[in-house]
Coordinates of C-alpha atoms in Angstrom, one line a residue:
M1 CA 73.7 155.5 54.5
S2 CA 75.3 153.7 57.4
Q3 CA 75.1 149.9 57.7
P4 CA 72.6 148.7 60.4
Q5 CA 74.4 147.1 63.4
I6 CA 74.0 143.3 63.5
I7 CA 74.2 141.7 66.9
L8 CA 75.4 138.1 66.4
L9 CA 76.4 136.9 69.8
K10 CA 74.4 137.0 73.1
E11 CA 74.8 140.1 75.2
G12 CA 77.6 139.6 77.8
T13 CA 79.7 137.4 75.5
D14 CA 83.4 138.2 76.0
T15 CA 85.4 138.3 72.7
S16 CA 89.1 139.0 72.4
Q17 CA 90.9 138.8 69.1
G18 CA 93.9 139.8 67.0
K19 CA 97.6 140.1 67.8
G20 CA 96.9 141.1 71.4
Q21 CA 95.0 137.8 71.9
L22 CA 97.9 135.8 70.5
L23 CA 100.4 137.5 72.8
S24 CA 98.1 137.0 75.8
N25 CA 97.9 133.3 75.1
I26 CA 101.7 133.0 74.8
N27 CA 102.1 134.9 78.1
A28 CA 99.7 132.6 79.9
C29 CA 101.6 129.5 78.7
T30 CA 104.9 131.1 79.8
A31 CA 103.4 131.6 83.3
V32 CA 102.5 127.9 83.5
V33 CA 106.0 127.0 82.4
D34 CA 107.6 129.2 85.1
T35 CA 105.7 127.1 87.7
V36 CA 107.0 123.7 86.6
K37 CA 110.5 124.5 85.2
T38 CA 112.2 124.3 88.5
T39 CA 111.3 120.6 88.9
L40 CA 113.4 119.5 85.9
G41 CA 116.4 117.2 86.4
P42 CA 118.3 115.6 89.2
R43 CA 118.5 118.9 91.2
G44 CA 114.8 119.8 90.5
M45 CA 112.7 121.1 93.4
D46 CA 109.4 119.7 94.6
K47 CA 106.0 121.5 94.6
L48 CA 103.6 121.3 97.5
M49 CA 100.0 121.5 96.4
V50 CA 96.9 121.7 98.5
D51 CA 93.5 121.2 97.0
G52 CA 90.1 122.5 98.1
Q53 CA 89.6 119.6 100.6
G54 CA 93.0 120.3 102.2
Q55 CA 94.5 117.2 100.6
V56 CA 98.3 117.7 100.3
T57 CA 100.4 116.4 97.4
I58 CA 104.2 116.8 97.3
S59 CA 105.6 116.0 93.9
N60 CA 108.1 117.0 91.1
D61 CA 106.4 114.9 88.5
G62 CA 105.3 117.3 85.7
A63 CA 102.1 115.4 84.8
T64 CA 101.0 115.3 88.5
I65 CA 101.7 119.0 89.0
M66 CA 99.9 120.0 85.7
K67 CA 96.9 117.9 86.7
L68 CA 96.6 119.5 90.1
L69 CA 97.1 123.1 88.9
D70 CA 93.6 124.5 88.6
I71 CA 94.3 126.3 85.3
V72 CA 91.5 128.5 84.1
H73 CA 93.1 130.1 81.0
P74 CA 91.7 128.2 78.0
A75 CA 95.0 128.4 75.9
A76 CA 97.2 127.3 78.8
K77 CA 95.1 124.2 79.3
T78 CA 96.7 122.8 76.1
L79 CA 99.9 122.4 78.1
V80 CA 98.0 120.2 80.7
D81 CA 96.9 118.0 77.8
I82 CA 100.4 117.5 76.3
A83 CA 101.8 116.7 79.8
R84 CA 99.0 114.0 80.2
S85 CA 99.6 112.6 76.7
Q86 CA 103.4 112.3 77.3
D87 CA 102.6 110.6 80.7
A88 CA 100.2 108.1 79.0
E89 CA 102.3 107.4 76.0
V90 CA 105.8 107.3 77.4
G91 CA 105.6 107.8 81.2
D92 CA 108.5 110.3 81.6
G93 CA 109.6 113.6 80.1
T94 CA 106.4 115.4 81.2
T95 CA 108.2 118.5 82.6
S96 CA 110.4 118.6 79.4
V97 CA 107.5 118.6 77.1
V98 CA 105.8 121.6 78.9
L99 CA 109.1 123.4 79.1
L100 CA 109.7 122.9 75.4
A101 CA 106.3 124.0 74.3
G102 CA 106.6 127.2 76.4
E103 CA 110.0 128.0 75.0
L104 CA 108.9 127.5 71.4
L105 CA 106.2 130.1 72.0
K106 CA 108.6 132.4 73.8
E107 CA 111.1 132.3 70.9
V108 CA 108.5 133.5 68.3
K109 CA 106.8 136.1 70.5
G110 CA 109.1 138.8 69.0
Y111 CA 108.1 137.8 65.4
I112 CA 104.4 137.9 66.3
E113 CA 104.9 141.5 67.7
E114 CA 106.6 142.5 64.4
G115 CA 103.7 141.2 62.4
V116 CA 104.9 137.9 61.0
S117 CA 102.0 135.7 60.1
P118 CA 101.4 132.8 62.5
H119 CA 101.1 130.5 59.5
V120 CA 104.6 131.2 58.4
I121 CA 105.8 130.3 62.0
I122 CA 103.6 127.1 62.1
R123 CA 105.0 125.9 58.8
G124 CA 108.6 126.5 59.9
Y125 CA 108.0 124.8 63.2
R126 CA 106.4 121.7 61.6
Q127 CA 109.3 121.4 59.2
A128 CA 111.8 121.7 62.1
A129 CA 110.0 119.1 64.2
R130 CA 110.0 116.7 61.3
L131 CA 113.7 117.2 60.8
S132 CA 114.4 116.8 64.5
I133 CA 112.5 113.5 64.8
N134 CA 114.2 112.1 61.8
K135 CA 117.6 113.1 63.2
I136 CA 116.9 111.5 66.6
K137 CA 116.0 108.2 64.8
E138 CA 119.3 108.5 62.9
L139 CA 121.3 109.2 66.1
A140 CA 119.6 106.6 68.3
I141 CA 121.6 103.5 69.1
K142 CA 119.9 100.1 68.9
I143 CA 120.5 97.7 71.7
S144 CA 120.5 94.0 70.9
K145 CA 118.1 91.8 73.0
D146 CA 120.1 88.7 72.3
D147 CA 122.4 89.0 75.2
K148 CA 120.2 88.7 78.2
E149 CA 122.7 90.2 80.7
E150 CA 123.5 93.2 78.5
F151 CA 119.9 93.9 77.8
Y152 CA 119.1 93.7 81.6
G153 CA 122.0 96.3 82.1
L154 CA 120.4 98.6 79.4
L155 CA 117.0 98.5 81.1
S156 CA 118.7 99.2 84.5
K157 CA 120.4 102.3 83.1
C158 CA 117.2 103.6 81.5
A159 CA 115.4 103.1 84.9
A160 CA 118.2 104.7 86.8
T161 CA 118.1 107.8 84.5
A162 CA 114.3 108.1 85.0
M163 CA 114.8 108.0 88.8
S164 CA 117.7 110.4 88.8
S165 CA 115.3 113.4 89.1
K166 CA 113.0 111.8 91.6
L167 CA 112.7 111.5 95.4
I168 CA 114.1 107.9 95.4
Y169 CA 117.4 109.0 93.8
S170 CA 119.3 108.1 97.0
Q171 CA 118.1 104.5 96.7
K172 CA 118.4 104.3 93.0
E173 CA 120.2 100.9 92.8
F174 CA 117.8 99.2 95.1
F175 CA 114.7 100.4 93.2
T176 CA 116.3 100.0 89.7
K177 CA 116.5 96.2 90.2
M178 CA 113.0 96.1 91.6
V179 CA 111.5 98.0 88.6
V180 CA 113.4 96.0 85.9
D181 CA 112.5 92.6 87.6
A182 CA 108.8 93.8 87.8
V183 CA 108.6 94.7 84.1
L184 CA 110.4 91.5 83.0
S185 CA 107.9 89.4 85.0
L186 CA 105.0 90.7 82.8
D187 CA 103.8 89.0 79.6
Q188 CA 106.5 90.3 77.1
D189 CA 103.9 90.6 74.3
S190 CA 101.4 92.9 75.9
L191 CA 103.6 94.4 78.8
N192 CA 100.4 95.6 80.5
E193 CA 101.7 97.9 83.3
R194 CA 98.3 97.6 85.1
L195 CA 99.3 94.0 86.1
I196 CA 102.1 95.5 88.3
G197 CA 100.2 96.0 91.6
I198 CA 101.6 98.8 93.9
K199 CA 100.6 98.6 97.6
R200 CA 101.5 101.3 100.1
V201 CA 102.3 100.3 103.8
P202 CA 103.1 103.4 105.9
G203 CA 106.0 102.9 108.4
G204 CA 109.4 101.4 108.1
A205 CA 112.3 102.4 105.9
M206 CA 112.3 102.8 102.1
Q207 CA 114.7 99.8 101.9
E208 CA 112.1 97.6 103.4
S209 CA 110.0 97.8 100.3
L210 CA 109.7 94.5 98.5
L211 CA 108.9 92.9 95.2
V212 CA 106.5 90.0 95.4
K213 CA 106.8 87.8 92.2
G214 CA 103.1 87.0 92.3
V215 CA 100.2 88.8 94.0
A216 CA 99.9 90.5 97.4
F217 CA 96.8 92.3 98.7
K218 CA 95.6 93.5 102.0
K219 CA 93.6 91.3 104.3
T220 CA 90.0 91.9 103.5
F221 CA 87.0 92.4 105.8
S222 CA 86.7 89.2 107.9
Y223 CA 84.1 87.5 110.1
A224 CA 84.2 85.3 113.2
G225 CA 86.0 82.1 112.5
F226 CA 88.6 83.8 110.3
E227 CA 91.4 83.4 112.9
Q228 CA 90.8 79.7 113.1
Q229 CA 91.6 79.3 109.4
P230 CA 95.2 78.1 108.4
K231 CA 97.3 81.0 107.2
A232 CA 99.9 79.2 105.1
F233 CA 99.8 76.5 102.4
K234 CA 102.2 74.8 100.0
N235 CA 100.9 74.1 96.5
P236 CA 97.3 75.0 97.3
K237 CA 94.5 74.9 94.8
V238 CA 93.0 78.4 94.5
L239 CA 89.4 79.0 93.6
C240 CA 88.3 82.5 92.5
L241 CA 84.5 83.3 92.7
N242 CA 82.1 86.0 92.0
V243 CA 79.5 84.5 94.3
E244 CA 78.0 85.8 97.6
L245 CA 78.4 83.2 100.4
E246 CA 76.1 84.4 103.1
L247 CA 72.5 84.0 104.2
K248 CA 70.6 86.6 102.1
A249 CA 68.5 89.2 103.9
E250 CA 65.4 89.9 101.8
K251 CA 65.8 93.1 99.9
D252 CA 63.5 95.5 98.1
N253 CA 60.7 95.0 100.6
A254 CA 60.0 91.5 99.4
E255 CA 56.9 90.1 101.0
V256 CA 56.3 86.4 101.8
R257 CA 52.9 85.5 103.1
V258 CA 52.7 82.4 105.3
E259 CA 49.8 80.9 107.1
Q260 CA 51.5 78.4 109.3
V261 CA 54.8 78.3 111.3
S262 CA 55.9 75.2 109.3
D263 CA 55.7 77.3 106.1
Y264 CA 58.0 79.9 107.6
Q265 CA 60.4 77.2 108.8
A266 CA 60.5 75.7 105.2
I267 CA 61.6 79.1 103.8
V268 CA 64.4 79.3 106.4
D269 CA 65.5 75.7 105.8
A270 CA 65.6 76.4 102.0
E271 CA 67.9 79.4 102.5
W272 CA 70.2 77.3 104.7
Q273 CA 70.1 74.4 102.2
I274 CA 71.0 76.7 99.3
I275 CA 74.2 78.1 101.0
F276 CA 75.2 74.6 102.3
Q277 CA 75.0 73.2 98.8
K278 CA 77.3 75.9 97.6
L279 CA 79.8 75.3 100.5
E280 CA 79.8 71.6 100.0
A281 CA 80.5 72.0 96.2
I282 CA 83.5 74.3 97.0
V283 CA 84.9 71.8 99.6
A284 CA 84.4 68.9 97.1
S285 CA 86.4 70.8 94.4
G286 CA 89.5 70.4 96.6
A287 CA 90.2 74.2 96.8
Q288 CA 92.3 75.2 99.9
V289 CA 92.2 79.0 99.2
V290 CA 88.8 80.5 98.3
L291 CA 88.6 84.1 97.1
S292 CA 85.4 86.0 96.1
K293 CA 84.7 89.5 94.8
L294 CA 81.4 89.4 96.9
P295 CA 81.1 89.0 100.7
I296 CA 81.7 85.7 102.4
G297 CA 79.6 85.7 105.6
D298 CA 80.3 84.4 109.1
L299 CA 78.5 81.1 108.5
A300 CA 80.7 80.3 105.4
T301 CA 83.9 81.6 107.2
Q302 CA 83.4 79.2 110.1
Y303 CA 82.4 76.3 107.8
F304 CA 85.7 76.8 105.9
A305 CA 87.7 77.1 109.1
D306 CA 86.4 73.8 110.4
R307 CA 87.7 72.2 107.1
N308 CA 91.1 73.9 107.1
I309 CA 90.3 76.1 104.1
F310 CA 91.3 79.8 103.9
C311 CA 88.7 82.3 102.5
A312 CA 88.6 86.0 101.7
G313 CA 85.6 87.9 100.5
R314 CA 85.2 91.4 99.0
V315 CA 88.5 91.1 97.1
A316 CA 89.0 94.1 94.8
K317 CA 88.5 93.6 91.1
D318 CA 92.1 94.5 90.0
D319 CA 93.5 92.3 92.8
M320 CA 91.3 89.4 91.6
D321 CA 92.3 89.9 88.0
R322 CA 96.0 89.8 89.0
V323 CA 95.5 86.6 91.0
I324 CA 93.9 84.9 87.9
Q325 CA 96.9 86.1 85.8
A326 CA 99.3 84.6 88.4
V327 CA 97.8 81.3 89.5
G328 CA 95.8 80.4 86.4
G329 CA 92.1 79.2 86.4
S330 CA 89.2 81.6 85.9
V331 CA 86.6 83.4 88.0
Q332 CA 83.4 81.3 88.6
T333 CA 80.0 82.9 88.9
T334 CA 78.4 79.6 90.1
C335 CA 79.3 76.7 92.4
S336 CA 77.5 74.1 90.4
D337 CA 80.3 72.8 88.2
L338 CA 83.7 73.4 89.7
R339 CA 86.2 71.4 87.7
D340 CA 89.9 71.1 88.2
E341 CA 90.8 73.3 85.2
F342 CA 88.9 76.2 86.7
L343 CA 91.2 76.2 89.8
G344 CA 94.6 77.8 89.9
T345 CA 97.7 76.9 91.9
C346 CA 100.9 78.4 93.2
D347 CA 104.0 77.2 95.2
S348 CA 103.0 79.0 98.4
F349 CA 100.3 81.0 99.9
E350 CA 100.8 82.9 103.2
E351 CA 99.1 85.6 105.2
R352 CA 102.0 87.8 106.5
Q353 CA 102.3 90.9 108.7
I354 CA 103.8 93.8 106.8
G355 CA 104.1 96.9 109.0
G356 CA 100.8 97.5 110.6
E357 CA 98.8 95.5 108.0
R358 CA 98.3 91.9 107.2
Y359 CA 98.8 90.8 103.6
N360 CA 97.8 87.8 101.6
L361 CA 100.8 86.7 99.4
F362 CA 100.7 84.3 96.5
E363 CA 104.3 83.4 95.5
G364 CA 105.9 81.0 93.0
C365 CA 103.1 81.2 90.6
P366 CA 103.4 79.1 87.4
Q367 CA 101.6 81.7 85.2
A368 CA 103.4 84.6 87.0
K369 CA 102.6 87.3 84.4
T370 CA 102.1 89.8 87.2
C371 CA 103.9 91.0 90.3
T372 CA 103.3 93.4 93.3
L373 CA 105.5 96.2 94.7
V374 CA 104.9 96.7 98.4
L375 CA 106.2 100.2 99.2
R376 CA 107.3 101.3 102.7
G377 CA 108.2 104.7 104.0
G378 CA 107.4 107.3 106.6
A379 CA 104.7 109.7 105.6
E380 CA 101.7 108.9 103.3
Q381 CA 102.7 111.8 100.9
F382 CA 106.3 110.4 100.8
I383 CA 105.1 106.9 99.7
A384 CA 102.7 108.4 97.2
E385 CA 105.6 110.3 95.6
V386 CA 107.7 107.1 95.6
E387 CA 104.8 105.4 93.8
R388 CA 104.7 108.2 91.1
S389 CA 108.5 107.9 90.7
L390 CA 108.3 104.2 90.2
H391 CA 105.5 104.5 87.7
D392 CA 107.7 106.7 85.5
A393 CA 110.6 104.2 85.8
I394 CA 108.3 101.3 85.0
M395 CA 106.9 103.1 81.9
I396 CA 110.4 103.9 80.7
V397 CA 111.6 100.3 81.1
R398 CA 108.5 99.1 79.3
R399 CA 109.1 101.5 76.4
A400 CA 112.8 100.5 76.2
I401 CA 111.7 96.8 75.8
K402 CA 109.2 97.7 73.1
N403 CA 111.5 100.2 71.2
N404 CA 115.1 99.2 71.9
L405 CA 116.5 102.5 70.6
V406 CA 118.3 104.7 73.2
V407 CA 119.8 108.2 73.2
A408 CA 121.8 110.1 75.9
G409 CA 120.0 112.3 78.4
G410 CA 121.2 115.4 80.3
G411 CA 120.5 117.7 77.4
A412 CA 122.9 115.9 75.0
T413 CA 120.3 115.0 72.4
E414 CA 118.7 118.5 72.5
M415 CA 122.1 120.2 71.9
E416 CA 122.9 117.9 69.0
I417 CA 119.5 118.5 67.3
S418 CA 119.9 122.2 68.0
K419 CA 123.3 122.2 66.2
Y420 CA 121.9 120.2 63.3
L421 CA 118.9 122.6 62.8
R422 CA 121.2 125.7 63.0
V423 CA 123.4 124.3 60.3
H424 CA 120.3 123.3 58.2
S425 CA 118.6 126.7 58.6
R426 CA 121.5 128.3 56.7
T427 CA 120.5 126.4 53.6
I428 CA 116.9 127.8 53.7
E429 CA 115.9 131.1 52.2
G430 CA 113.5 133.7 53.6
K431 CA 111.7 133.9 56.9
Q432 CA 111.8 130.1 57.4
Q433 CA 115.5 130.4 58.1
L434 CA 114.7 132.5 61.2
I435 CA 111.8 130.2 62.3
V436 CA 114.0 127.0 62.1
G437 CA 116.7 128.9 64.0
A438 CA 114.2 129.8 66.7
F439 CA 113.2 126.2 67.0
A440 CA 117.0 125.3 67.4
K441 CA 117.4 127.9 70.1
A442 CA 114.3 126.7 72.0
L443 CA 115.8 123.2 72.3
E444 CA 118.6 124.6 74.4
V445 CA 116.1 125.4 77.2
I446 CA 116.5 121.8 78.5
P447 CA 120.3 121.9 79.3
R448 CA 120.0 125.5 80.4
Q449 CA 117.3 124.7 82.9
L450 CA 119.2 121.7 84.2
C451 CA 122.1 124.1 84.9
D452 CA 119.9 126.7 86.5
N453 CA 118.2 124.1 88.8
A454 CA 121.6 122.8 89.9
G455 CA 122.9 126.4 90.5
F456 CA 125.6 126.2 87.8
D457 CA 126.6 129.0 85.4
A458 CA 124.3 128.1 82.5
T459 CA 126.0 130.5 80.0
D460 CA 129.4 129.1 80.5
L461 CA 128.3 125.4 80.3
L462 CA 126.1 126.0 77.2
N463 CA 129.0 127.7 75.4
R464 CA 131.2 124.7 76.1
L465 CA 128.5 122.4 74.9
R466 CA 128.0 124.3 71.7
M467 CA 131.7 124.2 71.0
K468 CA 131.9 120.4 71.8
H469 CA 128.9 119.6 69.6
A470 CA 130.5 121.6 66.7
Q471 CA 133.5 119.2 66.9
P472 CA 133.5 115.6 65.6
G473 CA 132.8 113.0 68.3
G474 CA 130.9 115.5 70.6
T475 CA 127.4 114.0 69.8
W476 CA 126.5 112.8 73.2
F477 CA 128.0 115.6 75.4
G478 CA 125.5 116.9 77.9
I479 CA 125.4 118.4 81.4
D480 CA 127.2 116.4 84.2
V481 CA 125.2 117.5 87.2
N482 CA 127.4 115.7 89.7
N483 CA 130.7 117.3 88.7
E484 CA 129.4 120.8 87.5
T485 CA 130.9 120.2 84.0
I486 CA 130.0 118.7 80.6
A487 CA 130.6 115.0 79.9
D488 CA 129.8 112.2 77.4
N489 CA 126.5 111.1 78.8
F490 CA 126.4 108.0 76.7
E491 CA 129.6 106.8 78.4
A492 CA 128.2 107.9 81.8
F493 CA 125.2 105.7 81.1
V494 CA 122.6 108.5 81.3
W495 CA 120.3 106.8 78.8
E496 CA 116.7 107.4 77.8
P497 CA 114.5 105.7 75.2
A498 CA 114.5 107.7 71.9
L499 CA 110.7 107.6 72.1
V500 CA 110.9 110.1 75.1
K501 CA 112.6 112.7 72.9
T502 CA 110.6 112.1 69.7
N503 CA 107.2 112.2 71.5
A504 CA 108.2 115.3 73.5
I505 CA 109.2 117.2 70.4
A506 CA 106.1 116.2 68.4
A507 CA 103.7 117.0 71.3
A508 CA 105.4 120.3 72.2
T509 CA 105.4 121.4 68.5
E510 CA 101.8 120.4 68.1
A511 CA 100.8 122.4 71.2
A512 CA 102.8 125.5 70.1
C513 CA 101.2 125.4 66.6
L514 CA 97.7 125.0 68.1
I515 CA 98.2 128.0 70.3
L516 CA 99.7 130.1 67.5
S517 CA 96.7 129.2 65.2
V518 CA 94.2 130.8 67.7
D519 CA 93.5 134.5 67.0
E520 CA 90.2 134.9 68.9
T521 CA 88.7 133.7 72.1
I522 CA 84.9 133.8 72.5
K523 CA 83.7 133.3 76.0
N524 CA 80.0 132.7 76.4
K525 CA 78.3 134.2 79.4
Q526 CA 77.1 131.4 81.6
S527 CA 73.6 130.4 80.7
E528 CA 71.0 130.7 83.4
Q529 CA 69.8 127.4 84.9
P530 CA 66.5 126.2 83.5
G531 CA 63.7 127.3 85.8
A532 CA 65.9 130.0 87.5
G533 CA 63.9 132.9 88.7
M534 CA 60.6 131.0 88.6
P535 CA 58.5 130.6 91.7
R536 CA 58.7 127.3 93.6
G537 CA 55.5 126.1 92.0
G538 CA 57.5 125.7 88.8
M539 CA 55.2 127.9 86.7
P540 CA 55.5 131.6 86.2
G541 CA 52.9 133.7 88.1
R542 CA 52.0 131.0 90.5
G543 CA 53.6 132.2 93.8
R544 CA 52.5 131.8 97.3
G545 CA 48.9 132.6 98.0
V546 CA 47.7 132.0 94.4
P547 CA 44.9 129.4 94.7
R548 CA 44.9 126.4 92.3
R549 CA 42.1 126.4 89.8

């Protein structure tokens, strides 16, 4: 007697499972890797992406590309997540982590086809990743923070390496100093990169970009009387408010019933009196620069202009937060008790023309735990890419300060780990030997891709690298992109924080293991919207022409 058929899932549900599903997931990830792999390294190409609204982005930053790729394959979306996590945690190495995850999957595709259990592969990969990360920690060189000049040089080299694959490579020296100074101006305990403001001003040359050791923000919306205000101060007192300084229009259909004209006049006078009390309190506090998150109207603007006070309303929250960090004081939500300790100060305040925009600049700040990069350049897309490049360099310098362990870049670390794993795999019995060997081979994708992107003979250079790493003293040999050869990249100052490598290997292994552990995809048919197919009356059977009861 045959078993009755049991229908478990809704009709129309798409299910794919087994070995075919695993191979399909691996192929999807490989396709994503093929898209981003040409962006790796100093000779990497850029991608031009256009979204649904016609917004154009030109970038070679792995995380940005992965974010803008509208990937629909569920397994391939894992690669987007690891690129984002690498960007958030370290800031650089986003292309490397995607490339590594794709190569780890590609290396074991043959084993999957031959019927090796994914769990054997996962166990081998996890073991190999653990060995790799421990080896990197052994190899990494600790840089002392005691010598300030030497430490500054280390940070500069890490920033320069992060920029070598970016659009700003030609101005590397100019931007390296800017980035290191910016990070060192932050509070060294928290190193909050959000306190580095980046402002874009189209026009001018890249070299006209400047670092303001304080705060700079664009002139806000202004009313009549603004031009009569002084535009520069020495040692001003700065007052930051979250108070609206304008005559209020009644909102929410408020209704005031009056019986006599004098009653109406009393209401108007009261409104004027309220705002004048606020303005007089601000003037009495001795503040010469008044900033508010809320609007400052024309009456207040003119009032301040007559008393030689500068004001700016509608200041963005992040700009206001950075002003507080720089000048001291605190944001006030009332004007009733403005004491001296609530006000900040700085050496100079100035409203200056930068390109086609006017900027408010606070410089020489006593608290200066913040700074602003004002970026110049031709096209808007160009400046946006410069901003992304500087973000990567800032994150790398920040990481180098927190974890002062460095390794050599240019594929040197990957080749050394690959050699170490190959040697170690010979001491393991059974299938695990092949899996650890596959992991070792996958690591070679980084130097190979660097060669391919630069148009070099990858086979020849990789053979030379393998030979060099097998000899004593060849630990830091990697690809020298400028001279089409191999070189000691530690001597050549191609340095990266060890965290970039350890995080990339851990994230790529985790993503590969996650994809290998999936053997079935269940895709639910899209549920119908509630009320779909019902007549407009909202109840079935009550269409047009049916009288209400």
